[in-house]
mmCIF file of C-alpha atoms in Angstrom:
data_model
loop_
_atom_site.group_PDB
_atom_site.id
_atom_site.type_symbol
_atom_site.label_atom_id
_atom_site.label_comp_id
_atom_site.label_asym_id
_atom_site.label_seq_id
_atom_site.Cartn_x
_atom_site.Cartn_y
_atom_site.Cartn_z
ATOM 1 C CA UNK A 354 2.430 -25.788 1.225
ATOM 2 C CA UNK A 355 1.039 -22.289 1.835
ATOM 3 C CA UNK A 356 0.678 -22.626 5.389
ATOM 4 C CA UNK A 357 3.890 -24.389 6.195
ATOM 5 C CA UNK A 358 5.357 -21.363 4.329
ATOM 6 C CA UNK A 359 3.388 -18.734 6.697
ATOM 7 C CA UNK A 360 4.327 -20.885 9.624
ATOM 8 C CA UNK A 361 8.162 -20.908 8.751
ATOM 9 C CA UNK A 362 7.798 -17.233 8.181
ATOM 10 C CA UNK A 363 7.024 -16.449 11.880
ATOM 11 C CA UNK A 364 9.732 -18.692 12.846
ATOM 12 C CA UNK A 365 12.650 -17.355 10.296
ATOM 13 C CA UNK A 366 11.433 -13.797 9.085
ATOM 14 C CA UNK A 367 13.577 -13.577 6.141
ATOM 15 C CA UNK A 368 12.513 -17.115 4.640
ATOM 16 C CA UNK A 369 10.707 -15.902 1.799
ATOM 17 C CA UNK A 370 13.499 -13.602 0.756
ATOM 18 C CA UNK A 371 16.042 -16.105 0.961
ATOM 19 C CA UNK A 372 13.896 -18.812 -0.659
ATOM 20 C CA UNK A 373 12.513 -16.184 -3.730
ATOM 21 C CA UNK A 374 16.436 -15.302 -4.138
ATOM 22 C CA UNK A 375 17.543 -18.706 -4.092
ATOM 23 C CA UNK A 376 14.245 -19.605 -6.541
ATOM 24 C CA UNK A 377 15.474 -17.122 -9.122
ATOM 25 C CA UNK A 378 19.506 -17.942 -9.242
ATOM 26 C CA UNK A 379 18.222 -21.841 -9.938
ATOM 27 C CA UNK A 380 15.833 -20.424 -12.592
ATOM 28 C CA UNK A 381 18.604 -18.509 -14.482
ATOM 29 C CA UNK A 382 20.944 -21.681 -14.309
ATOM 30 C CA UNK A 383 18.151 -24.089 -15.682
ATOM 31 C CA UNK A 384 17.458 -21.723 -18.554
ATOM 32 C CA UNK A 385 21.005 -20.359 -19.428
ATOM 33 C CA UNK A 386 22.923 -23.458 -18.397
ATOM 34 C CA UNK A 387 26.100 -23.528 -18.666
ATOM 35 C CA UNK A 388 26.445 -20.126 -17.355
ATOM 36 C CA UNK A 389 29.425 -18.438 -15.183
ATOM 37 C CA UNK A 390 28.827 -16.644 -12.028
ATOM 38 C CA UNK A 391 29.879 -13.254 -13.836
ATOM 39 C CA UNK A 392 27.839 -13.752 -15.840
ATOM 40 C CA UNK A 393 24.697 -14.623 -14.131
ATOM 41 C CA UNK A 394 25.238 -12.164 -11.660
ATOM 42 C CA UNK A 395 24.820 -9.443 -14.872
ATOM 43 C CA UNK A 396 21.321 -11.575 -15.604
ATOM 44 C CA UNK A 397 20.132 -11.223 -12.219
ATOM 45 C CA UNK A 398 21.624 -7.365 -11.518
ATOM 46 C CA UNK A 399 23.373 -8.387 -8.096
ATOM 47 C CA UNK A 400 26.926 -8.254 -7.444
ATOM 48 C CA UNK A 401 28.852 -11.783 -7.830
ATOM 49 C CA UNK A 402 29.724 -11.200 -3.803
ATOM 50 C CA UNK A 403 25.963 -10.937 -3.078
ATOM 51 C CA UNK A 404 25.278 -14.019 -5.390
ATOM 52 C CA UNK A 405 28.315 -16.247 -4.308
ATOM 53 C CA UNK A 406 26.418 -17.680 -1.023
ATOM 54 C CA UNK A 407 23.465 -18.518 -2.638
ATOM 55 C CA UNK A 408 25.556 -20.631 -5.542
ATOM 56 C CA UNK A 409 27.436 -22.338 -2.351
ATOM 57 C CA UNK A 410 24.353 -23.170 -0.763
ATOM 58 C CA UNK A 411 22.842 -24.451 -3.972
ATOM 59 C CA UNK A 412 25.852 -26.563 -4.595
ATOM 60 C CA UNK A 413 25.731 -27.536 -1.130
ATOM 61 C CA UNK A 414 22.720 -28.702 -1.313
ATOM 62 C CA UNK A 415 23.177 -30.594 -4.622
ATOM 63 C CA UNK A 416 21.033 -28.689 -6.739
ATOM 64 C CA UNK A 417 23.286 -27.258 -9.039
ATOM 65 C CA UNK A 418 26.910 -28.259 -10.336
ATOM 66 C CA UNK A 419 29.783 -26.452 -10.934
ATOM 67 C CA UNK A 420 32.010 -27.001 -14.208
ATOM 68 C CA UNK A 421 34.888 -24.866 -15.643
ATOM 69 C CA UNK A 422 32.346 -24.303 -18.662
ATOM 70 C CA UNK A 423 30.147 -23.075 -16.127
ATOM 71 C CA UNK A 424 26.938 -23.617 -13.473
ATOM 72 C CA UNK A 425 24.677 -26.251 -14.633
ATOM 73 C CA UNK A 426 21.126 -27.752 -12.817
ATOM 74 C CA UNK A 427 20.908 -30.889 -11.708
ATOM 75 C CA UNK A 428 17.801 -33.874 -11.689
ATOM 76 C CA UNK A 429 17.162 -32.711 -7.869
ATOM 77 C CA UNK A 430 17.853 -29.162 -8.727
ATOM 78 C CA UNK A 431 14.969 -29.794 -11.221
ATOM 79 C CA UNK A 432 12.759 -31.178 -9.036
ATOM 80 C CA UNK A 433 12.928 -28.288 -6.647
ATOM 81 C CA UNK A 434 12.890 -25.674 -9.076
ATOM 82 C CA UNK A 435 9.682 -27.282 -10.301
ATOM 83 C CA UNK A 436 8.073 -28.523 -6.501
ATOM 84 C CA UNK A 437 8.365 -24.263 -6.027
ATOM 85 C CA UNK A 438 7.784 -22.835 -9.381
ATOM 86 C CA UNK A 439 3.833 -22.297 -8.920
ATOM 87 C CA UNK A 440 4.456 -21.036 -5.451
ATOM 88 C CA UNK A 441 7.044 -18.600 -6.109
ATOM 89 C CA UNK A 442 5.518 -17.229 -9.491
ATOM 90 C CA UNK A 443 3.013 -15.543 -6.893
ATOM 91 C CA UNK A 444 6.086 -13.207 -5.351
ATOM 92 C CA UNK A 445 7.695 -13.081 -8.976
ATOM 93 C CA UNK A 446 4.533 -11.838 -10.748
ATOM 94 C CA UNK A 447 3.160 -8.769 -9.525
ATOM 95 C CA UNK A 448 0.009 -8.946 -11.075
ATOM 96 C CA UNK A 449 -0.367 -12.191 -9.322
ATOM 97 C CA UNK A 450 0.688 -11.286 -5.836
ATOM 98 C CA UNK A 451 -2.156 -8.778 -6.100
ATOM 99 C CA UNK A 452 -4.723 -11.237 -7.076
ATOM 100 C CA UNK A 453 -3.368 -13.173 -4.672
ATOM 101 C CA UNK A 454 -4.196 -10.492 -1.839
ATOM 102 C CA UNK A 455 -7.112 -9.386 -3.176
ATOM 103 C CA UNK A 456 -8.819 -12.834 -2.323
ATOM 104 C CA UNK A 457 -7.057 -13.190 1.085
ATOM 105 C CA UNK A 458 -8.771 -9.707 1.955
ATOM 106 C CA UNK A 459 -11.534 -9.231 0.014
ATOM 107 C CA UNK A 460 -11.095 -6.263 -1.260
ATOM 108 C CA UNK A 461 -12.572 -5.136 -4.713
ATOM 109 C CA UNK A 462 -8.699 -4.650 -6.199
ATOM 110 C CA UNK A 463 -5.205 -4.674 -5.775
ATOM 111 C CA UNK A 464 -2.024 -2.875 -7.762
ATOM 112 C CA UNK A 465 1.085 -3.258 -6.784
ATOM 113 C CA UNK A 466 3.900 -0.950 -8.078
ATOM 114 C CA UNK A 467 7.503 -2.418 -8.513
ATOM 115 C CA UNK A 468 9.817 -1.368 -5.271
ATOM 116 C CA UNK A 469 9.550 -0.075 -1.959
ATOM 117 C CA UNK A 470 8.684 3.604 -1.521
ATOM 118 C CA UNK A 471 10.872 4.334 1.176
ATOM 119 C CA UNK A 472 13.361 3.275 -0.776
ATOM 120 C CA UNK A 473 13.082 4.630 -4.283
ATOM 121 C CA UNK A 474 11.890 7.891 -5.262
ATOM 122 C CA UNK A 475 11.275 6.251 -8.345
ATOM 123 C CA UNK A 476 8.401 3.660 -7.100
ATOM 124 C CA UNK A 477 6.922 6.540 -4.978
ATOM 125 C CA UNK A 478 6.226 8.630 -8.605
ATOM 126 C CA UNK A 479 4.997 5.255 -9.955
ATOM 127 C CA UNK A 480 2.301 4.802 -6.965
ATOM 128 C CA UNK A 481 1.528 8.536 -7.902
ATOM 129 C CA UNK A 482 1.174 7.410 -11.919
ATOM 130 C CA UNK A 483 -1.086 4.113 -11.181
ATOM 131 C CA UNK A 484 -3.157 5.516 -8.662
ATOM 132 C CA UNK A 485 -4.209 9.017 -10.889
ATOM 133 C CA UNK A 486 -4.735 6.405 -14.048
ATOM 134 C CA UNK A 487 -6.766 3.994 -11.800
ATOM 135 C CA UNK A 488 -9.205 6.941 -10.440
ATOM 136 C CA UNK A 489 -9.131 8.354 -14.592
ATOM 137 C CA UNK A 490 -10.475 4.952 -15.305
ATOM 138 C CA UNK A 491 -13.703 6.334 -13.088
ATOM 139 C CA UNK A 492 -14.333 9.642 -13.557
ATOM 140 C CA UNK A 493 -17.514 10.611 -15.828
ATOM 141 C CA UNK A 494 -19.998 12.994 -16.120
ATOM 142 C CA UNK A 495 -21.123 15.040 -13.073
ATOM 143 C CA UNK A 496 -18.930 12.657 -10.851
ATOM 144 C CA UNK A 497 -17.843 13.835 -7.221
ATOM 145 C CA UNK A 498 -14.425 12.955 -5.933
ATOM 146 C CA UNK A 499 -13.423 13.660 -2.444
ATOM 147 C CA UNK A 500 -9.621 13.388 -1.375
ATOM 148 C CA UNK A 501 -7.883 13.526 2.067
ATOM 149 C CA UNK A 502 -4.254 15.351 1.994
ATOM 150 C CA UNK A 503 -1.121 13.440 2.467
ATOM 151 C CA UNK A 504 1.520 12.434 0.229
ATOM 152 C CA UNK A 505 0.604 9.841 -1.383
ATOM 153 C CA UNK A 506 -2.974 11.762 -2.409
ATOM 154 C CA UNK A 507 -0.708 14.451 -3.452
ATOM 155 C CA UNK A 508 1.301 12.531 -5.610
ATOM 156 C CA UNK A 509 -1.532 11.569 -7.874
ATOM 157 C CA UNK A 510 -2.624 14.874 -8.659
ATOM 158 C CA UNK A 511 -0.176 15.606 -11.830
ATOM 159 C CA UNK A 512 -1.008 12.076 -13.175
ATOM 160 C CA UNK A 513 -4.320 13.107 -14.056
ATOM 161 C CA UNK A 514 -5.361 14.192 -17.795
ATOM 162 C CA UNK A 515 -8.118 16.664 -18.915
ATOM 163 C CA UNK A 516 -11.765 15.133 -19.545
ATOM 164 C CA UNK A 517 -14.964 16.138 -21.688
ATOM 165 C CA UNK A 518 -16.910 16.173 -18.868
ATOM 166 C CA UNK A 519 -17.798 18.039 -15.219
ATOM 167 C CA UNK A 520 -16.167 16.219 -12.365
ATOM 168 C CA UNK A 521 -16.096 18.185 -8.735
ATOM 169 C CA UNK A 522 -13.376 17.559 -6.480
ATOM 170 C CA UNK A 523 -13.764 18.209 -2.473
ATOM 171 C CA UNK A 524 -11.149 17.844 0.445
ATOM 172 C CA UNK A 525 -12.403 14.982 2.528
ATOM 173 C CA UNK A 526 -11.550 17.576 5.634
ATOM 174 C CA UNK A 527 -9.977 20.604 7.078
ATOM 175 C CA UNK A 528 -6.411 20.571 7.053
ATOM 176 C CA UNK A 529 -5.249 23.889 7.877
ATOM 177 C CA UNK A 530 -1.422 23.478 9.338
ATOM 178 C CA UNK A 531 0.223 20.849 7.111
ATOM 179 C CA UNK A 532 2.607 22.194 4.723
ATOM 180 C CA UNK A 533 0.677 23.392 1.666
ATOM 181 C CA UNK A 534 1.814 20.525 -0.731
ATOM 182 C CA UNK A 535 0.409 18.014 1.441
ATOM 183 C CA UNK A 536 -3.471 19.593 1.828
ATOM 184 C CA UNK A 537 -6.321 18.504 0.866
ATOM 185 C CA UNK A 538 -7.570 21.923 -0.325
ATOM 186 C CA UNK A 539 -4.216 22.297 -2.538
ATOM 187 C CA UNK A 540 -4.449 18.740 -3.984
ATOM 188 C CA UNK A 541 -7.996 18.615 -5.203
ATOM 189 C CA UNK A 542 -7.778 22.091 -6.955
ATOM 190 C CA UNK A 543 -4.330 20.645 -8.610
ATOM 191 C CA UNK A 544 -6.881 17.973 -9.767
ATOM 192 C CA UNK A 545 -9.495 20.283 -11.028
ATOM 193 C CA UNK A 546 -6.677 21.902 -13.133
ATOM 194 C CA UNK A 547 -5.529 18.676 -14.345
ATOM 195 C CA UNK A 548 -8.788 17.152 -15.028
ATOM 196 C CA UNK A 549 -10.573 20.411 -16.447
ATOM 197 C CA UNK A 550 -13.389 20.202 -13.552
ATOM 198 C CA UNK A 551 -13.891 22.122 -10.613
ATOM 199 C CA UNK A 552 -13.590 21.911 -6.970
ATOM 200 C CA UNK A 553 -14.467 23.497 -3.308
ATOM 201 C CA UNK A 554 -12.052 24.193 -0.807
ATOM 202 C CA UNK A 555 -12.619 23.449 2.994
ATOM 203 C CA UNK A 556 -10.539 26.405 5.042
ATOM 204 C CA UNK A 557 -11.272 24.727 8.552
ATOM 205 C CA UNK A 558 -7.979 23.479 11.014
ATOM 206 C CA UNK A 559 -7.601 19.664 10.999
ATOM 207 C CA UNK A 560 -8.636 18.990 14.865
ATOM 208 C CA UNK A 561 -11.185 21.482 16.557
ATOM 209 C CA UNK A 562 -12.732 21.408 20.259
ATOM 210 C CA UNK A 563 -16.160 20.103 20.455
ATOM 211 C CA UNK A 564 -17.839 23.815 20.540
ATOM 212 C CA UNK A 565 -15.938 25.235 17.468
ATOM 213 C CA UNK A 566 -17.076 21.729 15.450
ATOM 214 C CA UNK A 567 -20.922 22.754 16.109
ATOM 215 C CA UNK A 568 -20.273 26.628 15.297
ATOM 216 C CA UNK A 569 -18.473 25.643 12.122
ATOM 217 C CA UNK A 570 -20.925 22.732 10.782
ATOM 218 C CA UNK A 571 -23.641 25.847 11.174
ATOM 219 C CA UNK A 572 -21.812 27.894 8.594
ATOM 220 C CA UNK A 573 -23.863 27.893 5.356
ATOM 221 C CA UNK A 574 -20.462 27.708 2.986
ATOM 222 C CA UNK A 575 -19.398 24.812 5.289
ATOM 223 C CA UNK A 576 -22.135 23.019 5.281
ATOM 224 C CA UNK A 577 -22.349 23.083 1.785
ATOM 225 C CA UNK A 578 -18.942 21.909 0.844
ATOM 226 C CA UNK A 579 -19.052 18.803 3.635
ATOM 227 C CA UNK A 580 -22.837 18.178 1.518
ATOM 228 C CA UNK A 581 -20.803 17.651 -1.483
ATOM 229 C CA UNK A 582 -18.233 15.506 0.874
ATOM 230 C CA UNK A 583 -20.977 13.144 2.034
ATOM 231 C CA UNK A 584 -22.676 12.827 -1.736
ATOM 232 C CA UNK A 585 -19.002 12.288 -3.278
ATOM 233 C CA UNK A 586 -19.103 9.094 -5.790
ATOM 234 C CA UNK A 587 -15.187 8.418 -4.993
ATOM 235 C CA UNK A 588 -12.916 8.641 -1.772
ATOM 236 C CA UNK A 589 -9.135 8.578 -2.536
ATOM 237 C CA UNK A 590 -7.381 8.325 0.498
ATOM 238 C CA UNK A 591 -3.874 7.681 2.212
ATOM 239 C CA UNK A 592 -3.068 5.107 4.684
ATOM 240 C CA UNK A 593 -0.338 6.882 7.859
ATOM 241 C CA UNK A 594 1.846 5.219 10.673
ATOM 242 C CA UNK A 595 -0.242 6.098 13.605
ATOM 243 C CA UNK A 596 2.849 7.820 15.750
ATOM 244 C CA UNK A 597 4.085 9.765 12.457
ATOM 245 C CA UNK A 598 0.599 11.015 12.048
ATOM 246 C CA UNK A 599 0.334 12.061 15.858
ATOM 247 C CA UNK A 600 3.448 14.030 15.705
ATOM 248 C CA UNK A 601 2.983 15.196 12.537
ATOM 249 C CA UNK A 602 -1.025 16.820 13.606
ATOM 250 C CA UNK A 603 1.499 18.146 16.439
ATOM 251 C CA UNK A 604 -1.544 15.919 18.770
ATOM 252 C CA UNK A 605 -1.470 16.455 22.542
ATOM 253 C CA UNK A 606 0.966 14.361 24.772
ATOM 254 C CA UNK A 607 -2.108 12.857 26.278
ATOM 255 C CA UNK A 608 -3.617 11.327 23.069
ATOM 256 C CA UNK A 609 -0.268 10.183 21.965
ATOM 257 C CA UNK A 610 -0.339 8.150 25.366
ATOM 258 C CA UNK A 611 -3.040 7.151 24.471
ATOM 259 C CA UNK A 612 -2.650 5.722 21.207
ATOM 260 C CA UNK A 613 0.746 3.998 22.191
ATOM 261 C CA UNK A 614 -1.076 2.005 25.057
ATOM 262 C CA UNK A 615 -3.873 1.142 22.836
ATOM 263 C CA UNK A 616 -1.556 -0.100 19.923
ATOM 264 C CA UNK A 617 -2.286 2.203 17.389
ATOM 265 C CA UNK A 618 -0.442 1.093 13.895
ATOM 266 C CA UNK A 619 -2.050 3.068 11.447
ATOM 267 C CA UNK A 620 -4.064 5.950 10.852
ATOM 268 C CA UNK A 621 -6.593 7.191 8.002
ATOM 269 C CA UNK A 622 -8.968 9.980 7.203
ATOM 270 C CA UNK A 623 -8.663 10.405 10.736
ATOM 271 C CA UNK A 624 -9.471 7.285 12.644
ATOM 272 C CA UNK A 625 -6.553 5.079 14.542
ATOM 273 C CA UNK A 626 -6.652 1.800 14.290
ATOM 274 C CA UNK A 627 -4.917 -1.295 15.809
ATOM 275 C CA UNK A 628 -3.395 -4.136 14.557
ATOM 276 C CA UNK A 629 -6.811 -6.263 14.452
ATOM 277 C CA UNK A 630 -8.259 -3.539 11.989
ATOM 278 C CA UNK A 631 -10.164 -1.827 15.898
ATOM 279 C CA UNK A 632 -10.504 1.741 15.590
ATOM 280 C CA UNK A 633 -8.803 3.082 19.060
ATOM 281 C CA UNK A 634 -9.235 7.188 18.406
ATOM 282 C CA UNK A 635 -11.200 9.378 16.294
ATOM 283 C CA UNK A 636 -10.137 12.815 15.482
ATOM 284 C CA UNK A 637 -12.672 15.338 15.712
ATOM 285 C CA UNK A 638 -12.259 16.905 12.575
ATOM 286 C CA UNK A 639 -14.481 18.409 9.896
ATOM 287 C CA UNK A 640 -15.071 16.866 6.807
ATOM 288 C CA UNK A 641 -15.439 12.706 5.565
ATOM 289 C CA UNK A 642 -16.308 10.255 8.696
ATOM 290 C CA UNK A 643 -16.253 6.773 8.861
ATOM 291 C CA UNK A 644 -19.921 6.026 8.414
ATOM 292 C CA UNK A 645 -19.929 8.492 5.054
ATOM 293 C CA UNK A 646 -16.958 5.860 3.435
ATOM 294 C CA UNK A 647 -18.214 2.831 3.752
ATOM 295 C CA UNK A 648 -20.947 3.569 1.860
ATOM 296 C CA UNK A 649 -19.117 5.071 -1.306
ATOM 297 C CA UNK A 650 -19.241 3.500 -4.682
ATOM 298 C CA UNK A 651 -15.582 3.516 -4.977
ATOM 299 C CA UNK A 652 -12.647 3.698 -2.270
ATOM 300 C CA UNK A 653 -9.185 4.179 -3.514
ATOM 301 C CA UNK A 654 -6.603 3.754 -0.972
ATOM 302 C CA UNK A 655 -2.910 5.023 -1.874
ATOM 303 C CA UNK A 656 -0.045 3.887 0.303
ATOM 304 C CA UNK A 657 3.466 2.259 0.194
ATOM 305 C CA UNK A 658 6.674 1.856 1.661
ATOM 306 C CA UNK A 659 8.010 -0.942 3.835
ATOM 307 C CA UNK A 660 7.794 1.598 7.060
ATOM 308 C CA UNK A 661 3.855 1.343 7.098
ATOM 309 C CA UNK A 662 2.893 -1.902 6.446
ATOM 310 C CA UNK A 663 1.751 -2.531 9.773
ATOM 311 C CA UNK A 664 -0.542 0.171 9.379
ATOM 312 C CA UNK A 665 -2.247 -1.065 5.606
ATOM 313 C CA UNK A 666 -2.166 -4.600 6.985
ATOM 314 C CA UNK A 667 -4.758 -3.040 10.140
ATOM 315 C CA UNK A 668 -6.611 -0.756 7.700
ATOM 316 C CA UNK A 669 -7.154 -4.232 5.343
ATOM 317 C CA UNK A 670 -8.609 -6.167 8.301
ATOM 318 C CA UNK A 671 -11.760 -4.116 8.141
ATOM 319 C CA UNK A 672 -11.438 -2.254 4.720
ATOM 320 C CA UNK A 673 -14.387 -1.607 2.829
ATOM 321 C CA UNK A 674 -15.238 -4.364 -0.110
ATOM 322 C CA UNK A 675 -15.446 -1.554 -2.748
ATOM 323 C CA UNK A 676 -11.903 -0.623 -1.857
ATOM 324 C CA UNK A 677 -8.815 -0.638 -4.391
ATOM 325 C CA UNK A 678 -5.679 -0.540 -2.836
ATOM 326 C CA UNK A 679 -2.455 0.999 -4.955
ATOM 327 C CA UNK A 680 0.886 -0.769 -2.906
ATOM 328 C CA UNK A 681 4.099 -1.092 -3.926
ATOM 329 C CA UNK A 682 5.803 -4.598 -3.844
ATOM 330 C CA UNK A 683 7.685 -4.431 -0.802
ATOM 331 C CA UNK A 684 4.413 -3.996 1.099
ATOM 332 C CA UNK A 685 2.281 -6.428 -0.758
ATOM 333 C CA UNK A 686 4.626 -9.776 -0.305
ATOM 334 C CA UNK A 687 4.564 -8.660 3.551
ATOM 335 C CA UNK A 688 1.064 -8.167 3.151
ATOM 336 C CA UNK A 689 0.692 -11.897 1.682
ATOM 337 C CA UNK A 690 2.468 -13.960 4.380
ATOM 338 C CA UNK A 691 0.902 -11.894 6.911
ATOM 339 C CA UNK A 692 -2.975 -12.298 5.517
ATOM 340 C CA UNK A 693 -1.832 -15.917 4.185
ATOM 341 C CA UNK A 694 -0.857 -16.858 8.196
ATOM 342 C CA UNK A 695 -3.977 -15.335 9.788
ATOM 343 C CA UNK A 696 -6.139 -17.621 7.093
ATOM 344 C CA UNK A 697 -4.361 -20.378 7.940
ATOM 345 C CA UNK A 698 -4.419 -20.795 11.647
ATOM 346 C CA UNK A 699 -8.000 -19.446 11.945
#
């Protein structure tokens, strides 16, 4: 059933919407039966003009009845409501749709937030609140914690709580020109507050020539800060659209070509990537490279919002095992069908 349902996906995007929507209206009839529309709008929190074509196609489809003491389930109703139930529990249950992902990706872990970031401010604070308790759940003594900038890092930062222990936060690189908020350096001394540890700050731009790279990695306070980088025990980083991130590092014309006719989706601690997980540009920058993550003890990955899930699903194809990913909803169920279509037709 799983891969007829990623194959009618392809062919009718909104399926699993409609079908999930559907799912819960003939739920909330079989287990308040008789029940009114008002009144089962209220249940479900939609408005009875948002609910009233689902109830028509229901009834259309003889699944449900309608009587003047109100909406009641039929036998083939039943039937359906219990063909789908296991199915549909997956995009119901949060804690299942990350298990769900977790074993279509391989990654260590998955938490999903309720909502879509771009959408609510109030599922954006929530990725903030899961991902600082998830990365408290690691910290001990003497451990090393290096953090890109970005706002989902940043976001994390107050949702950490003091320890009894030293724990040394780094920037995972330069990132001199964002807006303070959003840096590295900024966000891991808000975290040595928080925490009650300590932390070194990188003052180096995000993007340097080839020359200025070598004459900086010679500096003896540089080099000393990206040695506490490379020995870090944890990497918390964000997950970017790839053209945001361009215009937003304020890249040259040429590399932005570049990365549009190379299909670059999605961007993180300064690698592009395509949709097949292929890493199309690296950013000569200062600080964590690709070769130093993969060999971390833990990865933490913090992203969400419908807008980039092009760019997590990329970053997942070739993510680290030890990495936990902290989503919100919206992204994860796109993250299923897409993950649950490539397993099926390969």
């Amino acid at each position: 059933m799983d891969q007829i349902f990623a194959v009618q996906q392809r062919l009718v995007p909104d399926l699993i919407e409609k079908m999930q929507r559907r799912f819960n209206v003939l739920s909330m009839i079989h287990l308040e039966q008789p029940i009114g529309r008002r009144a089962l709008a209220e249940r479900l929190h939609q408005t009875e003009r948002t609910l009233r074509s689902d109830v028509e196609s229901l009834k259309a489809e003889h699944l449900i009845d309608i009587h003047p003491k109100g909406m009641t389930i039929t036998t083939e109703g039943l039937e359906v409501l219990t063909l789908l139930s296991g199915h549909m529990e997956v995009y119901n249950d949060l804690s299942a749709l990350a298990a769900e992902i977790g074993k279509l990706t391989g990654i260590r872990k998955l938490i999903v937030v309720k909502g879509d970031a771009d959408d609510s401010q109030e599922t954006s604070i929530n990725l903030g609140v899961e991902a600082g308790r998830y990365l408290q759940s690691l910290l001990g003594p003497d451990t090393k914690v290096t953090v890109t900038g970005g706002s989902s890092t940043a976001s994390m930062a107050s949702h950490l709580a003091h320890v009894p222990y030293d724990v040394t936060f780094t920037p995972a690189r330069g990132g001199l020109g964002e807006d303070m908020i959003h840096q590295a350096n900024f966000i891991v001394a808000k975290m040595a507050e928080s925490t009650g540890g300590h932390y070194e700050a990188l003052y180096v731009p995000d993007q340097v020539s080839e020359q200025t790279y070598r004459n900086l990695i010679e500096e003896p306070s540089i080099r000393s800060v990206l040695n506490q980088i490379r020995s870090a025990d944890i990497v918390v980083h964000g997950i970017g659209n790839a053209a945001k991130m361009a215009v937003r590092r304020k890249t040259d014309s040429d590399i932005q070509k570049l990365l549009l006719e190379n299909e670059a989706v999605g961007e993180a601690f300064g690698y592009y990537f395509d949709k097949k997980g292929n890493i199309v540009y690296k950013v000569r920058t200062i600080g964590l490279q690709h070769e130093d993550v993969i060999n971390k003890k833990h990865i933490i990955a913090v992203a969400g919002g419908s807008s980039k899930v092009d760019a997590i699903a990329a970053y997942l194809k070739n993510a680290p095992k030890q990495t936990t990913l902290i989503t919100d909803e919206a992204v994860a169920k796109q993250l299923l069908k897409a993950f649950a279509f490539d397993n099926n037709i390969n």
